[in-house]
Short mmCIF file of C-alpha atoms in Angstrom, two decimals:
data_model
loop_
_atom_site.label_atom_id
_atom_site.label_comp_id
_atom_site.label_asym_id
_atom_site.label_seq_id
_atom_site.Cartn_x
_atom_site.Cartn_y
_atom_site.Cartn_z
CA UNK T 28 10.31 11.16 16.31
CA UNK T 29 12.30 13.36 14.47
CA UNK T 30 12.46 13.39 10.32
CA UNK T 31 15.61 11.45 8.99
CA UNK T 32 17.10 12.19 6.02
CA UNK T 33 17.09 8.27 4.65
CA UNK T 34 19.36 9.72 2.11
CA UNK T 35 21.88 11.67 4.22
CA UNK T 36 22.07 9.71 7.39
CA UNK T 37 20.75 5.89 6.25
CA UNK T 38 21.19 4.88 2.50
CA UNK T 39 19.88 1.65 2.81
CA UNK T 40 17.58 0.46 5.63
CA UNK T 41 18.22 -3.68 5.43
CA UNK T 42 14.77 -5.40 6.56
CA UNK T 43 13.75 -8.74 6.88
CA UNK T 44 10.24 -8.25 4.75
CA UNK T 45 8.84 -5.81 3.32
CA UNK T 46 4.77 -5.26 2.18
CA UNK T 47 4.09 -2.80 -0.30
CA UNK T 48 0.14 -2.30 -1.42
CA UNK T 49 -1.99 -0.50 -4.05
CA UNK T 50 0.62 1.50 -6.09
CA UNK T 51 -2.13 1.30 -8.71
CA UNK T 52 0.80 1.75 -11.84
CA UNK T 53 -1.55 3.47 -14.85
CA UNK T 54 -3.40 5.88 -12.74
CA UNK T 55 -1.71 10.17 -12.87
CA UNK T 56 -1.93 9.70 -9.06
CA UNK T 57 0.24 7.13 -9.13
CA UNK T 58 3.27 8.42 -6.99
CA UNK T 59 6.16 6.47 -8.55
CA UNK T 60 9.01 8.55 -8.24
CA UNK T 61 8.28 8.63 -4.46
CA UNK T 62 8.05 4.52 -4.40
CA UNK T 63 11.68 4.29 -6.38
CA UNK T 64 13.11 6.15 -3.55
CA UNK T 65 11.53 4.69 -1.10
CA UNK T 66 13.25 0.97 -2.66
CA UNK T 67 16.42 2.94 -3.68
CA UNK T 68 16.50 3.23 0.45
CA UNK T 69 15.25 -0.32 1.50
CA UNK T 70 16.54 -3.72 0.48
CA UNK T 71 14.45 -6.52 1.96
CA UNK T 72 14.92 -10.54 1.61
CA UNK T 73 11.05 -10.65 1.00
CA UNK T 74 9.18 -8.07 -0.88
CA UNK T 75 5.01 -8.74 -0.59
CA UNK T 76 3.04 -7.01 -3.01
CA UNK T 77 -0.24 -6.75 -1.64
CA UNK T 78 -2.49 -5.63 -4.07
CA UNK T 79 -3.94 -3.21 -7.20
CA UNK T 80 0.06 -2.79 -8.09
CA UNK T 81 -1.23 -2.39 -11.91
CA UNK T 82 -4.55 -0.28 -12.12
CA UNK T 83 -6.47 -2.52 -15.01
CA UNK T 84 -9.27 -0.30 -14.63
CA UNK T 85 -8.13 2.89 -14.93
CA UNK T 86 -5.67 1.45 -18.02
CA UNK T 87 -9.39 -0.02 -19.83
CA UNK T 88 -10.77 3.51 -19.61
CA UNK T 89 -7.44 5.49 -20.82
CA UNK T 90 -4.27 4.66 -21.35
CA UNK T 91 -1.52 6.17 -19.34
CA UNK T 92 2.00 4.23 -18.80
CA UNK T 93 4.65 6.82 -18.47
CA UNK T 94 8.23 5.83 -18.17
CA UNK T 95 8.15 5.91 -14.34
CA UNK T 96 5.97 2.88 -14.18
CA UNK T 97 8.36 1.27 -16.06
CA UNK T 98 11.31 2.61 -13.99
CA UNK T 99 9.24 0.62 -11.40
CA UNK T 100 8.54 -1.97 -12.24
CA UNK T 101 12.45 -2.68 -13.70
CA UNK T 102 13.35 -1.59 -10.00
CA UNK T 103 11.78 -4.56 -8.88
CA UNK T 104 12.82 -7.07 -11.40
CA UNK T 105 16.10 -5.87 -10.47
CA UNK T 106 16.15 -6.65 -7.02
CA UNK T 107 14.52 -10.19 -7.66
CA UNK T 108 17.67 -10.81 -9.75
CA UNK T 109 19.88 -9.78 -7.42
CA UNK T 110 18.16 -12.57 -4.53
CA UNK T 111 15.16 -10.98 -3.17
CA UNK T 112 11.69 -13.17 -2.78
CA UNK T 113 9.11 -11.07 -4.76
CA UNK T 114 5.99 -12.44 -4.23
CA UNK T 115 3.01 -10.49 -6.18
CA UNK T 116 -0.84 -11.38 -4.95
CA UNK T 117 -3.17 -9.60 -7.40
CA UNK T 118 -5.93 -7.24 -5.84
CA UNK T 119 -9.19 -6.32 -7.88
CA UNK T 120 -8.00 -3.50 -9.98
CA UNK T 121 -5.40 -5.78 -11.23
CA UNK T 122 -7.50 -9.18 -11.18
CA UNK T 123 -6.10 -10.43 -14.44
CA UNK T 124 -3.24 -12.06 -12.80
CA UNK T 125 -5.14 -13.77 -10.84
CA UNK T 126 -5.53 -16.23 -13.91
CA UNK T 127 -1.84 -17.28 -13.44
CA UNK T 128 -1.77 -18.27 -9.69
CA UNK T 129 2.02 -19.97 -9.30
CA UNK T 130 3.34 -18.62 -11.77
CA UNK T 131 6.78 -16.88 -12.10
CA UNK T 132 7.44 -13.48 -14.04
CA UNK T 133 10.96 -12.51 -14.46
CA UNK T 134 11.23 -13.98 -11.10
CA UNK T 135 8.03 -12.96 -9.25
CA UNK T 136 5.61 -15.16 -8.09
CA UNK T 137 2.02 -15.26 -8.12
CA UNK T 138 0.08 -15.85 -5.43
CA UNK T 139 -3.17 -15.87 -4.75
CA UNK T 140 -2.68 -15.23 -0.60
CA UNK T 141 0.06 -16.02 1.50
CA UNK T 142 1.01 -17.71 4.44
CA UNK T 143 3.84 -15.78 6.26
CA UNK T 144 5.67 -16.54 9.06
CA UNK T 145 7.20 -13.80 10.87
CA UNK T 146 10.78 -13.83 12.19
CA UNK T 147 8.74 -14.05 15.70
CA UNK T 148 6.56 -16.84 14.96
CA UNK T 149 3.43 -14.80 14.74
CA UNK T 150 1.63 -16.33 11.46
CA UNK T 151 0.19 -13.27 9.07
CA UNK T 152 -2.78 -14.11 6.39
CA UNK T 153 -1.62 -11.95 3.62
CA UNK T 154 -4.21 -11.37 1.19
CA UNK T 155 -5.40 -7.78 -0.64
CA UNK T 156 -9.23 -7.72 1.14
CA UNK T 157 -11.34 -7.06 -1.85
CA UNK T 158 -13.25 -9.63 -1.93
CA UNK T 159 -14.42 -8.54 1.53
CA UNK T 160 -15.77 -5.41 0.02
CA UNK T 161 -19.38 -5.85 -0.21
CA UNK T 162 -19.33 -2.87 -2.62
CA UNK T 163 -16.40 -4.38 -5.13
CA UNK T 164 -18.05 -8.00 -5.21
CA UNK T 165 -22.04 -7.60 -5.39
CA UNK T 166 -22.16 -4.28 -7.38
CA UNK T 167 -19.84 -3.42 -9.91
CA UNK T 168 -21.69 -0.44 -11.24
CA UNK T 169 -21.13 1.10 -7.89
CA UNK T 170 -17.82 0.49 -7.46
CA UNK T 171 -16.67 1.85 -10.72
CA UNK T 172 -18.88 4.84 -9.68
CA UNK T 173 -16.95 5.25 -6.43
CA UNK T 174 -13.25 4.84 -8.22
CA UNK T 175 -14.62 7.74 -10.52
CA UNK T 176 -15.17 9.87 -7.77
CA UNK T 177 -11.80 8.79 -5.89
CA UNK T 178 -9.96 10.20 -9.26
CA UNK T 179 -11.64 13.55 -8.44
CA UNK T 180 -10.62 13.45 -4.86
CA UNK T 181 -7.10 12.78 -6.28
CA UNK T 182 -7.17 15.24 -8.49
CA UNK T 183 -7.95 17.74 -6.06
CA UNK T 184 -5.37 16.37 -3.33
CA UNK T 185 -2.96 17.09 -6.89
CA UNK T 186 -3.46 20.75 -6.95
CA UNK T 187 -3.72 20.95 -3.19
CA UNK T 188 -0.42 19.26 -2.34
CA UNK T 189 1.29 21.40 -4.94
CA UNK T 190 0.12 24.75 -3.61
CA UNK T 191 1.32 23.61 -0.34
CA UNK T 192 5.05 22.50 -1.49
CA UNK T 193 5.35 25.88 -2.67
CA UNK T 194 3.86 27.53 0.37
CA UNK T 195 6.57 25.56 1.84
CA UNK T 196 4.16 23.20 4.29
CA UNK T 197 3.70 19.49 4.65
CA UNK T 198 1.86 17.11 2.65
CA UNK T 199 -1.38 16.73 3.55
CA UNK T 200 -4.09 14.19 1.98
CA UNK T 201 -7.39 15.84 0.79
CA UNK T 202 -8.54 12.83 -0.46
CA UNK T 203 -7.83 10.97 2.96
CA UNK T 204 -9.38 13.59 4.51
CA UNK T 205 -12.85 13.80 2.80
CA UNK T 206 -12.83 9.50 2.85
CA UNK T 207 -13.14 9.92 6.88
CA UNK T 208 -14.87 12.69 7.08
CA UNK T 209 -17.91 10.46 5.68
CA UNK T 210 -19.60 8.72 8.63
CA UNK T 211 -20.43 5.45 6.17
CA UNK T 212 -16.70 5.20 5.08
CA UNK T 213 -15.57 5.60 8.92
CA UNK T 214 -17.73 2.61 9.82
CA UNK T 215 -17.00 0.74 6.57
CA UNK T 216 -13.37 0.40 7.61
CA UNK T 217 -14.00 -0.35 10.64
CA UNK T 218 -16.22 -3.63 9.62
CA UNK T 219 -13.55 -4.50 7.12
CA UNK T 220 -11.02 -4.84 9.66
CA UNK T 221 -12.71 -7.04 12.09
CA UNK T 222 -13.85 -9.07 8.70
CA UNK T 223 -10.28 -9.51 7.61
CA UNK T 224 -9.36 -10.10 11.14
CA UNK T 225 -11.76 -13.07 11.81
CA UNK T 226 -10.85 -14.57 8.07
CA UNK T 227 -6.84 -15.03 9.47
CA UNK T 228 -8.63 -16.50 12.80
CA UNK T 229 -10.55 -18.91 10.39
CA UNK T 230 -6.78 -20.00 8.80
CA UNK T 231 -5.52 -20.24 12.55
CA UNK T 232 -3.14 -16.77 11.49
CA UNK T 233 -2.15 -14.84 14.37
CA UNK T 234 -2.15 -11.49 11.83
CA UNK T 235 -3.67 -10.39 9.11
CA UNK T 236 -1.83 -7.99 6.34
CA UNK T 237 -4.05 -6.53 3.44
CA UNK T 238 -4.28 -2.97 1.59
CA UNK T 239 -7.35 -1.78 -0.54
CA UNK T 240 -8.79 -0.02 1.20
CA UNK T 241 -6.39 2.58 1.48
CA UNK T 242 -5.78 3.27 5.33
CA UNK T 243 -2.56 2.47 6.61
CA UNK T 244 -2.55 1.07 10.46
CA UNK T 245 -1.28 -1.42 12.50
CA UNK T 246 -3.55 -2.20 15.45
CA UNK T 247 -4.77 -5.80 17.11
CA UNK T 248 -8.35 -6.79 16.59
CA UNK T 249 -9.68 -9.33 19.56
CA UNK T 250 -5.78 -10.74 19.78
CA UNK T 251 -5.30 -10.71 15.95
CA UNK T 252 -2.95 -8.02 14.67
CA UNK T 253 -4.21 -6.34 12.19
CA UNK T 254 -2.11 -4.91 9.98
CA UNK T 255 -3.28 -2.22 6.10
CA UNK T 256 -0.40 -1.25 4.09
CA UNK T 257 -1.94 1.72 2.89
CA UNK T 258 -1.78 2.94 -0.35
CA UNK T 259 1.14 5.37 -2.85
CA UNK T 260 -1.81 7.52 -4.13
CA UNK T 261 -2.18 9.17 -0.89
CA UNK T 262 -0.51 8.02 2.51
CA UNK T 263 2.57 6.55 0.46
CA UNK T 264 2.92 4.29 2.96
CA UNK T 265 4.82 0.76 3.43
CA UNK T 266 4.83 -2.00 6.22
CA UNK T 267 8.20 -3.37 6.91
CA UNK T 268 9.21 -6.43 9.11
CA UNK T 269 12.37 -6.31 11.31
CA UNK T 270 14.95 -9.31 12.04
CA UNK T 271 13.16 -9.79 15.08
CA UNK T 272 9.81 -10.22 13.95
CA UNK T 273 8.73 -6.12 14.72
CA UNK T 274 6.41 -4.48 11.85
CA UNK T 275 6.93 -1.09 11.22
CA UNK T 276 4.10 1.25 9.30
CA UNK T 277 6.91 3.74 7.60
CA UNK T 278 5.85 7.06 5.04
CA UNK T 279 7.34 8.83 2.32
CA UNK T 280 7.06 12.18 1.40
CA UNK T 281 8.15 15.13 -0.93
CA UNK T 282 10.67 17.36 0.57
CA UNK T 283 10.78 20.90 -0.98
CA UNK T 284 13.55 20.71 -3.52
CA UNK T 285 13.14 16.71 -4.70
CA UNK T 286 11.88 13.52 -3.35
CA UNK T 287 13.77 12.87 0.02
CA UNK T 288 13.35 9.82 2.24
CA UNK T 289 12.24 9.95 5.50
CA UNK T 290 10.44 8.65 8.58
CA UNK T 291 8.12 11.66 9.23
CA UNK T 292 7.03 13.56 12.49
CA UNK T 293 3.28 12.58 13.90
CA UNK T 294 2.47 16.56 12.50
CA UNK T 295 3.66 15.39 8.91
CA UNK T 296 1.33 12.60 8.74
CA UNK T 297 -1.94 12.32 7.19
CA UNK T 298 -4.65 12.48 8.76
CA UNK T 299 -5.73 8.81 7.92
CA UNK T 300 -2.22 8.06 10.17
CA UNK T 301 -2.60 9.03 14.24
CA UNK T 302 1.33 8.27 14.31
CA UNK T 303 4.61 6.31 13.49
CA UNK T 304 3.49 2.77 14.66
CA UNK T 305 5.65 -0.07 15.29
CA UNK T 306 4.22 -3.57 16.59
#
């Protein structure tokens, strides 16, 4: 597939739903001004947030709230005024909205999981997955150990993607890279995904949609779709539903020169994304 300029040749792409995970607002790997172009080019009837949106626990430890995450989160206020379903279902770095489970904010609404119904039928469990990481909900020591060591993995995918822009080559994710080159974290996602699978086979769900753990796919699991937003600290990736009921797993990434939106080539992937998948 070759790269589209969203800007040049498609303003606006007009879906039916779209599923947007871990943007983890707070954190300096945040990448926010890539997510504002990404929804300056998408309008959707339903917008899903999946999950760590707000990062709580990097926010405890330091404080860090630039005007971007603002721009943000204004961008989508402003589209639930103007008629778009924002439904928000808190993950574990922002668990303190899980306290207000039906509740509406300037027109979104919590959730604690979701039901949804694609335009084909197919029922999707929509949930964030955390509490299916053993790690996150039996030792909390250890996972606060782990997110410390993620920072320095983003840190370093930082400096590395910055060297590259101005050698003039793609992005590339360190940070995804080291993750699988870890035999533990390679099987660890693979166990998560069959557990999140046989939870939306335990709610009668045809498909499953989730984020957390940070690996964007789309793939069936023993006749269950499986579907992982991903993540905008590394992939930048986003799940969108078509009219017809077709899920697309769609990236954004920096263009030399500004933030231009695209639909990448397999080779600008990374590496935690084989290629453009569409289900």
């Amino acid at each position: 597939m070759a790269a589209v300029s969203g800007s040049q040749q498609n303003p606006v792409r007009k879906l039916r739903t779209l599923f947007i995970s871990d943007v983890h607002l707070g954190s300096k790997a945040a990448k926010t001004d890539y997510l504002l172009d990404f929804l300056r080019h998408h309008e959707a009837e339903t917008i899903i947030l999946v999950g760590d949106i707000v990062d709580g626990w990097r926010l405890k430890r330091s404080w860090n709230w630039p005007q971007s995450c603002n721009d943000v989160v204004q961008k989508l206020l402003r589209k639930a005024r103007k008629g778009s379903r924002i439904i928000y279902i808190p993950g574990n770095h922002d668990e303190f909205m899980r306290d207000f489970p039906g509740v509406h904010f300037g027109g979104i609404e919590v959730a604690a999981r979701h039901m949804h119904e694609g335009a084909d039928g197919r029922n999707y469990l929509v949930l964030h997955g955390d509490e299916f990481d053993v790690v996150v909900r039996n030792a909390r020591v250890l996972a606060y150990l782990g997110d410390w060591a993620y920072d320095m993995a983003i840190a370093i995918n930082i400096g590395l993607a910055a060297v590259r822009r101005r050698l003039g080559m793609p992005y590339w994710s360190f940070s995804s890279w080291a993750k699988l080159q870890v035999k533990h974290a390679v099987n660890f996602i693979g166990e998560f995904q069959k557990v999140v699978a046989e939870e939306a086979r335990r709610h009668h769900a045809q498909g499953v949609i989730c984020g957390h753990i940070h690996h964007a796919v789309i793939e069936d699991i023993d006749e269950i779709r499986y579907i992982n937003t991903g993540d905008w600290v590394e992939s930048c990736t986003a799940i969108a539903e078509h009219f017809d009921g077709t899920m697309e797993l769609i990236t954004w990434h920096s263009l030399q020169g500004g933030v231009t939106a695209s639909e990448t080539t397999v080779e600008e992937l990374p590496v935690t994304l084989a290629a453009p998948q569409a289900a």
